[in-house]
């Protein structure tokens, strides 16, 4: 009897062992977050921190795909897994041919089925590069240009578009809100780069899936996700990072911790960053970039003092902390519920470009110009259902309910003026997304969904007299308003043959703005107290993918995008420069983009891959700033100054065209070269019918990297570079901001070319501990990226320690 019991016990133990698979890399290190999925039985599983996952639910599958970004995808049957003794080794994908993406349709699919250009930034690359902010993370792609007005900033530019003509999503939730402006924004820094699991950059209009604002591209951020334990034991894992950088005396600490069983999973993340004043480089630094003065208030007077260190950009430092908590529950393999919470808050920080601005007499225009704490909070509840029966109108259903809170403020005081003004904006954003996926047959897949959005905007302007703290009357920046949208979309992917695939879609959207201007009537001669703006938009896309051989990839895509006016467009009141004021215009319509792009990709032997993408975008009915009148007046008194009236209007067109080249060369087993180059040129129509260069079309730019990687060691030497924009090619609006630019031999503002040489190293001391270090801007170049108000960091030494449970 004991013998029979022992045999039964051993057999049971063998059975449990046989249902668990372990995934490792070529160094025999466990790989976390590897996805094992089967279309046949509609199951998707993920490995834990030990690279293990229980595959009992895949027991009879014949098509188990094993997927991890940066590694070659394998497709095996359950029987083949048995033959491999349930341990699978994945090889790094030199050319990322089998990459899976989400941003094209909101559902995971092979990148080779998508006719749009999409770039992914892997966690491994992020760990090596050590970006301080998420804006810096985007810059590591070598395909997104970053503008900064201050250290606490980072406004991406993609294909000649920026700010509210680009879209951000976090865990599938739209981050753009009703006060995203046409001027440079810094909302992306609210995201914690340590808590980001994967980043995808979708180039060109993405309005079919994402709606308004997705004209130049979509930046989709997926944050850390809970992973269920596949066995009976409780799973624990965690990571900790500390980092120091010298250029701004940065101190950063991060930790995340995960715990899970078979039904419940949780992941927690916390980061704290302290950034000091940023030091610029001292070689080839234009005199105009240095800050020769400081402003201090002495004996109740603003006083200009000599800056003892003009290469130190004072004041630019700030602090930031981020918290994230996610909890997942699955009642069975077909139903799951996920809740996510994000919170980010910065300290107050200076708008450095405004503090550099001086009048014609050389006197600073501002004594104080700060952004108040930038706060972002999100609650995100998601329901997922897999319809394994194959019947009905969907195979997969995803429902997202989200609430976001945004808070931002501006605090300013003119030099030797007694009024200290604060403009506070608070916004509540509610969203509902319902997305469906249905496989109609082996060749035809349908993606469709519904979206509802509501933004409530609250704006308050206050001021005090600093001499006695008495209140003073100032205007609100925005009306009290709400912005609403409902939309439906459908997207179809059709495999004509094994080599030819088509994808097309259409979206219809309705938008409504209700704004109350009654609080402004006492200050401005408005001939209206409230307004209602109603818009609709219909847009679509169609694309084709052709793969004549495994080494060739050809695609082209025609698409339209749009941007519906938001509260910032319709209702903002502010002086964009002294003597010029922007006022509300309640007669705005949507602007439309028409885009064509084509991509050709070729692998030569097993060593070289070349990708080339060309694009052209035409923006019609563009929302631009033009002269205006209120109640028949072309000038009004604003902030004590008689100012010419401007308003945003549908009054222009713009064109942008360019290309991107990506070269990957596997020089030898451990040595590779990667180079990315971007060229874009844009024009936009002026009020008199003439044309000027587009404000947000960055100069040519790129990055070239040489990487050496072994089992424990990664070394990378790379150069980042950008072309110049001469005075005659500078956008007309930018010419009115000479304090942002260097001056040429004729005294005209221009943006010089620049380059940096950089070196990074990462060494795995053990399976649980690694160290990374680097030197950025080795030659200590003094430069600003185009349109920026702050110089980039000079020579910067970085060291980072990482540990994991």
Short mmCIF file of N, CA and C in Angstrom, two decimals, residues 715-782:
data_model
loop_
_atom_site.label_atom_id
_atom_site.label_comp_id
_atom_site.label_asym_id
_atom_site.label_seq_id
_atom_site.Cartn_x
_atom_site.Cartn_y
_atom_site.Cartn_z
N UNK A 715 28.48 47.14 -23.57
CA UNK A 715 29.19 48.40 -23.78
C UNK A 715 28.59 49.10 -24.98
N UNK A 716 28.44 50.42 -24.89
CA UNK A 716 27.90 51.15 -26.04
C UNK A 716 28.56 52.52 -26.14
N UNK A 717 29.10 52.77 -27.32
CA UNK A 717 29.63 54.09 -27.68
C UNK A 717 28.70 54.66 -28.74
N UNK A 718 28.22 55.87 -28.53
CA UNK A 718 27.26 56.41 -29.50
C UNK A 718 27.39 57.92 -29.63
N UNK A 719 26.92 58.39 -30.77
CA UNK A 719 26.89 59.82 -31.06
C UNK A 719 25.46 60.23 -31.36
N UNK A 720 25.05 61.37 -30.80
CA UNK A 720 23.77 61.99 -31.14
C UNK A 720 24.08 63.31 -31.83
N UNK A 721 23.27 63.68 -32.82
CA UNK A 721 23.61 64.85 -33.63
C UNK A 721 22.37 65.48 -34.23
N UNK A 722 22.51 66.76 -34.58
CA UNK A 722 21.39 67.50 -35.18
C UNK A 722 21.94 68.58 -36.07
N UNK A 723 21.22 68.87 -37.15
CA UNK A 723 21.62 69.93 -38.06
C UNK A 723 21.22 71.30 -37.55
N UNK A 724 21.61 72.31 -38.31
CA UNK A 724 21.30 73.69 -37.96
C UNK A 724 20.05 74.16 -38.69
N UNK A 725 19.44 75.22 -38.18
CA UNK A 725 18.40 75.96 -38.90
C UNK A 725 18.88 77.40 -38.98
N UNK A 726 19.15 77.86 -40.18
CA UNK A 726 19.70 79.20 -40.38
C UNK A 726 18.65 80.26 -40.09
N UNK A 727 19.10 81.49 -39.98
CA UNK A 727 18.18 82.59 -39.66
C UNK A 727 17.08 82.73 -40.72
N UNK A 728 17.46 82.59 -42.00
CA UNK A 728 16.46 82.75 -43.05
C UNK A 728 15.48 81.59 -43.10
N UNK A 729 15.85 80.44 -42.56
CA UNK A 729 14.95 79.28 -42.54
C UNK A 729 14.22 79.09 -41.21
N UNK A 730 14.43 80.00 -40.28
CA UNK A 730 13.78 79.91 -38.98
C UNK A 730 12.31 80.33 -39.14
N UNK A 731 11.42 79.59 -38.47
CA UNK A 731 10.00 79.92 -38.49
C UNK A 731 9.77 81.37 -38.05
N UNK A 732 8.80 82.03 -38.68
CA UNK A 732 8.57 83.45 -38.42
C UNK A 732 8.25 83.72 -36.95
N UNK A 733 7.43 82.87 -36.32
CA UNK A 733 7.12 83.06 -34.90
C UNK A 733 8.36 82.89 -34.04
N UNK A 734 9.21 81.93 -34.40
CA UNK A 734 10.42 81.69 -33.62
C UNK A 734 11.39 82.87 -33.72
N UNK A 735 11.37 83.60 -34.83
CA UNK A 735 12.24 84.77 -34.96
C UNK A 735 11.88 85.85 -33.94
N UNK A 736 10.64 85.81 -33.44
CA UNK A 736 10.22 86.79 -32.44
C UNK A 736 10.67 86.39 -31.03
N UNK A 737 11.41 85.30 -30.92
CA UNK A 737 11.90 84.83 -29.62
C UNK A 737 13.43 84.71 -29.66
N UNK A 738 14.13 85.80 -29.89
CA UNK A 738 15.59 85.70 -30.04
C UNK A 738 16.31 85.18 -28.81
N UNK A 739 15.67 85.30 -27.63
CA UNK A 739 16.30 84.83 -26.40
C UNK A 739 16.46 83.31 -26.36
N UNK A 740 15.78 82.60 -27.29
CA UNK A 740 15.90 81.14 -27.35
C UNK A 740 17.10 80.69 -28.18
N UNK A 741 17.67 81.59 -28.96
CA UNK A 741 18.60 81.17 -30.00
C UNK A 741 19.95 81.86 -29.88
N UNK A 742 20.93 81.28 -30.58
CA UNK A 742 22.21 81.95 -30.77
C UNK A 742 22.05 82.99 -31.88
N UNK A 743 23.04 83.87 -32.02
CA UNK A 743 22.99 84.88 -33.08
C UNK A 743 24.11 84.64 -34.07
N UNK A 744 23.76 84.76 -35.36
CA UNK A 744 24.78 84.56 -36.39
C UNK A 744 25.62 85.82 -36.55
N UNK A 745 26.50 85.82 -37.57
CA UNK A 745 27.41 86.94 -37.75
C UNK A 745 26.70 88.25 -38.06
N UNK A 746 25.42 88.15 -38.48
CA UNK A 746 24.65 89.35 -38.76
C UNK A 746 23.75 89.75 -37.59
N UNK A 747 23.87 89.04 -36.49
CA UNK A 747 23.07 89.34 -35.31
C UNK A 747 21.67 88.78 -35.35
N UNK A 748 21.40 87.86 -36.29
CA UNK A 748 20.07 87.27 -36.42
C UNK A 748 20.00 85.94 -35.66
N UNK A 749 18.84 85.63 -35.08
CA UNK A 749 18.72 84.36 -34.33
C UNK A 749 18.74 83.16 -35.26
N UNK A 750 19.42 82.10 -34.81
CA UNK A 750 19.44 80.84 -35.55
C UNK A 750 19.72 79.71 -34.59
N UNK A 751 19.48 78.47 -35.05
CA UNK A 751 19.71 77.29 -34.22
C UNK A 751 20.94 76.55 -34.76
N UNK A 752 22.06 76.55 -34.03
CA UNK A 752 23.28 75.90 -34.54
C UNK A 752 23.16 74.37 -34.55
N UNK A 753 23.98 73.75 -35.37
CA UNK A 753 24.10 72.29 -35.33
C UNK A 753 24.85 71.88 -34.06
N UNK A 754 24.74 70.61 -33.70
CA UNK A 754 25.44 70.13 -32.51
C UNK A 754 25.63 68.61 -32.59
N UNK A 755 26.52 68.11 -31.74
CA UNK A 755 26.70 66.66 -31.61
C UNK A 755 27.18 66.38 -30.19
N UNK A 756 26.97 65.15 -29.75
CA UNK A 756 27.57 64.67 -28.50
C UNK A 756 28.12 63.27 -28.70
N UNK A 757 29.21 62.97 -28.03
CA UNK A 757 29.75 61.61 -27.95
C UNK A 757 29.45 61.09 -26.56
N UNK A 758 29.04 59.83 -26.48
CA UNK A 758 28.56 59.28 -25.21
C UNK A 758 29.00 57.83 -25.08
N UNK A 759 29.12 57.38 -23.84
CA UNK A 759 29.53 56.00 -23.58
C UNK A 759 28.72 55.44 -22.41
N UNK A 760 28.18 54.22 -22.57
CA UNK A 760 27.42 53.55 -21.52
C UNK A 760 27.93 52.12 -21.33
N UNK A 761 27.86 51.66 -20.08
CA UNK A 761 28.27 50.29 -19.76
C UNK A 761 27.30 49.72 -18.72
N UNK A 762 26.99 48.43 -18.85
CA UNK A 762 26.16 47.74 -17.87
C UNK A 762 26.78 46.37 -17.63
N UNK A 763 26.98 46.02 -16.36
CA UNK A 763 27.63 44.77 -16.02
C UNK A 763 26.77 44.01 -15.00
N UNK A 764 26.47 42.75 -15.32
CA UNK A 764 25.69 41.90 -14.42
C UNK A 764 26.65 41.21 -13.46
N UNK A 765 26.71 41.70 -12.24
CA UNK A 765 27.60 41.11 -11.23
C UNK A 765 27.12 39.71 -10.88
N UNK A 766 25.80 39.52 -10.82
CA UNK A 766 25.20 38.23 -10.55
C UNK A 766 23.81 38.23 -11.16
N UNK A 767 23.05 37.15 -10.92
CA UNK A 767 21.68 37.10 -11.43
C UNK A 767 20.80 38.16 -10.80
N UNK A 768 21.19 38.67 -9.65
CA UNK A 768 20.33 39.58 -8.89
C UNK A 768 20.89 40.99 -8.74
N UNK A 769 22.09 41.24 -9.24
CA UNK A 769 22.70 42.54 -9.01
C UNK A 769 23.46 42.98 -10.26
N UNK A 770 23.26 44.24 -10.66
CA UNK A 770 23.99 44.78 -11.81
C UNK A 770 24.35 46.23 -11.53
N UNK A 771 25.35 46.70 -12.25
CA UNK A 771 25.80 48.08 -12.13
C UNK A 771 25.89 48.66 -13.54
N UNK A 772 25.45 49.89 -13.69
CA UNK A 772 25.58 50.57 -14.97
C UNK A 772 26.16 51.95 -14.74
N UNK A 773 26.87 52.43 -15.74
CA UNK A 773 27.52 53.73 -15.63
C UNK A 773 27.63 54.31 -17.04
N UNK A 774 27.98 55.59 -17.08
CA UNK A 774 28.12 56.22 -18.38
C UNK A 774 28.68 57.61 -18.29
N UNK A 775 29.13 58.08 -19.45
CA UNK A 775 29.55 59.48 -19.60
C UNK A 775 28.79 60.03 -20.80
N UNK A 776 27.97 61.03 -20.57
CA UNK A 776 27.25 61.70 -21.64
C UNK A 776 27.95 63.00 -21.98
N UNK A 777 27.91 63.35 -23.26
CA UNK A 777 28.54 64.58 -23.74
C UNK A 777 30.01 64.62 -23.32
N UNK A 778 30.74 63.63 -23.76
CA UNK A 778 32.13 63.46 -23.33
C UNK A 778 32.96 64.70 -23.60
N UNK A 779 32.73 65.35 -24.73
CA UNK A 779 33.54 66.51 -25.11
C UNK A 779 32.99 67.82 -24.55
N UNK A 780 31.96 67.75 -23.71
CA UNK A 780 31.42 68.90 -22.98
C UNK A 780 30.96 70.01 -23.93
N UNK A 781 30.20 69.62 -24.96
CA UNK A 781 29.68 70.59 -25.91
C UNK A 781 28.58 71.44 -25.27
N UNK A 782 28.59 72.73 -25.57
CA UNK A 782 27.53 73.63 -25.13
C UNK A 782 26.51 73.80 -26.25
#
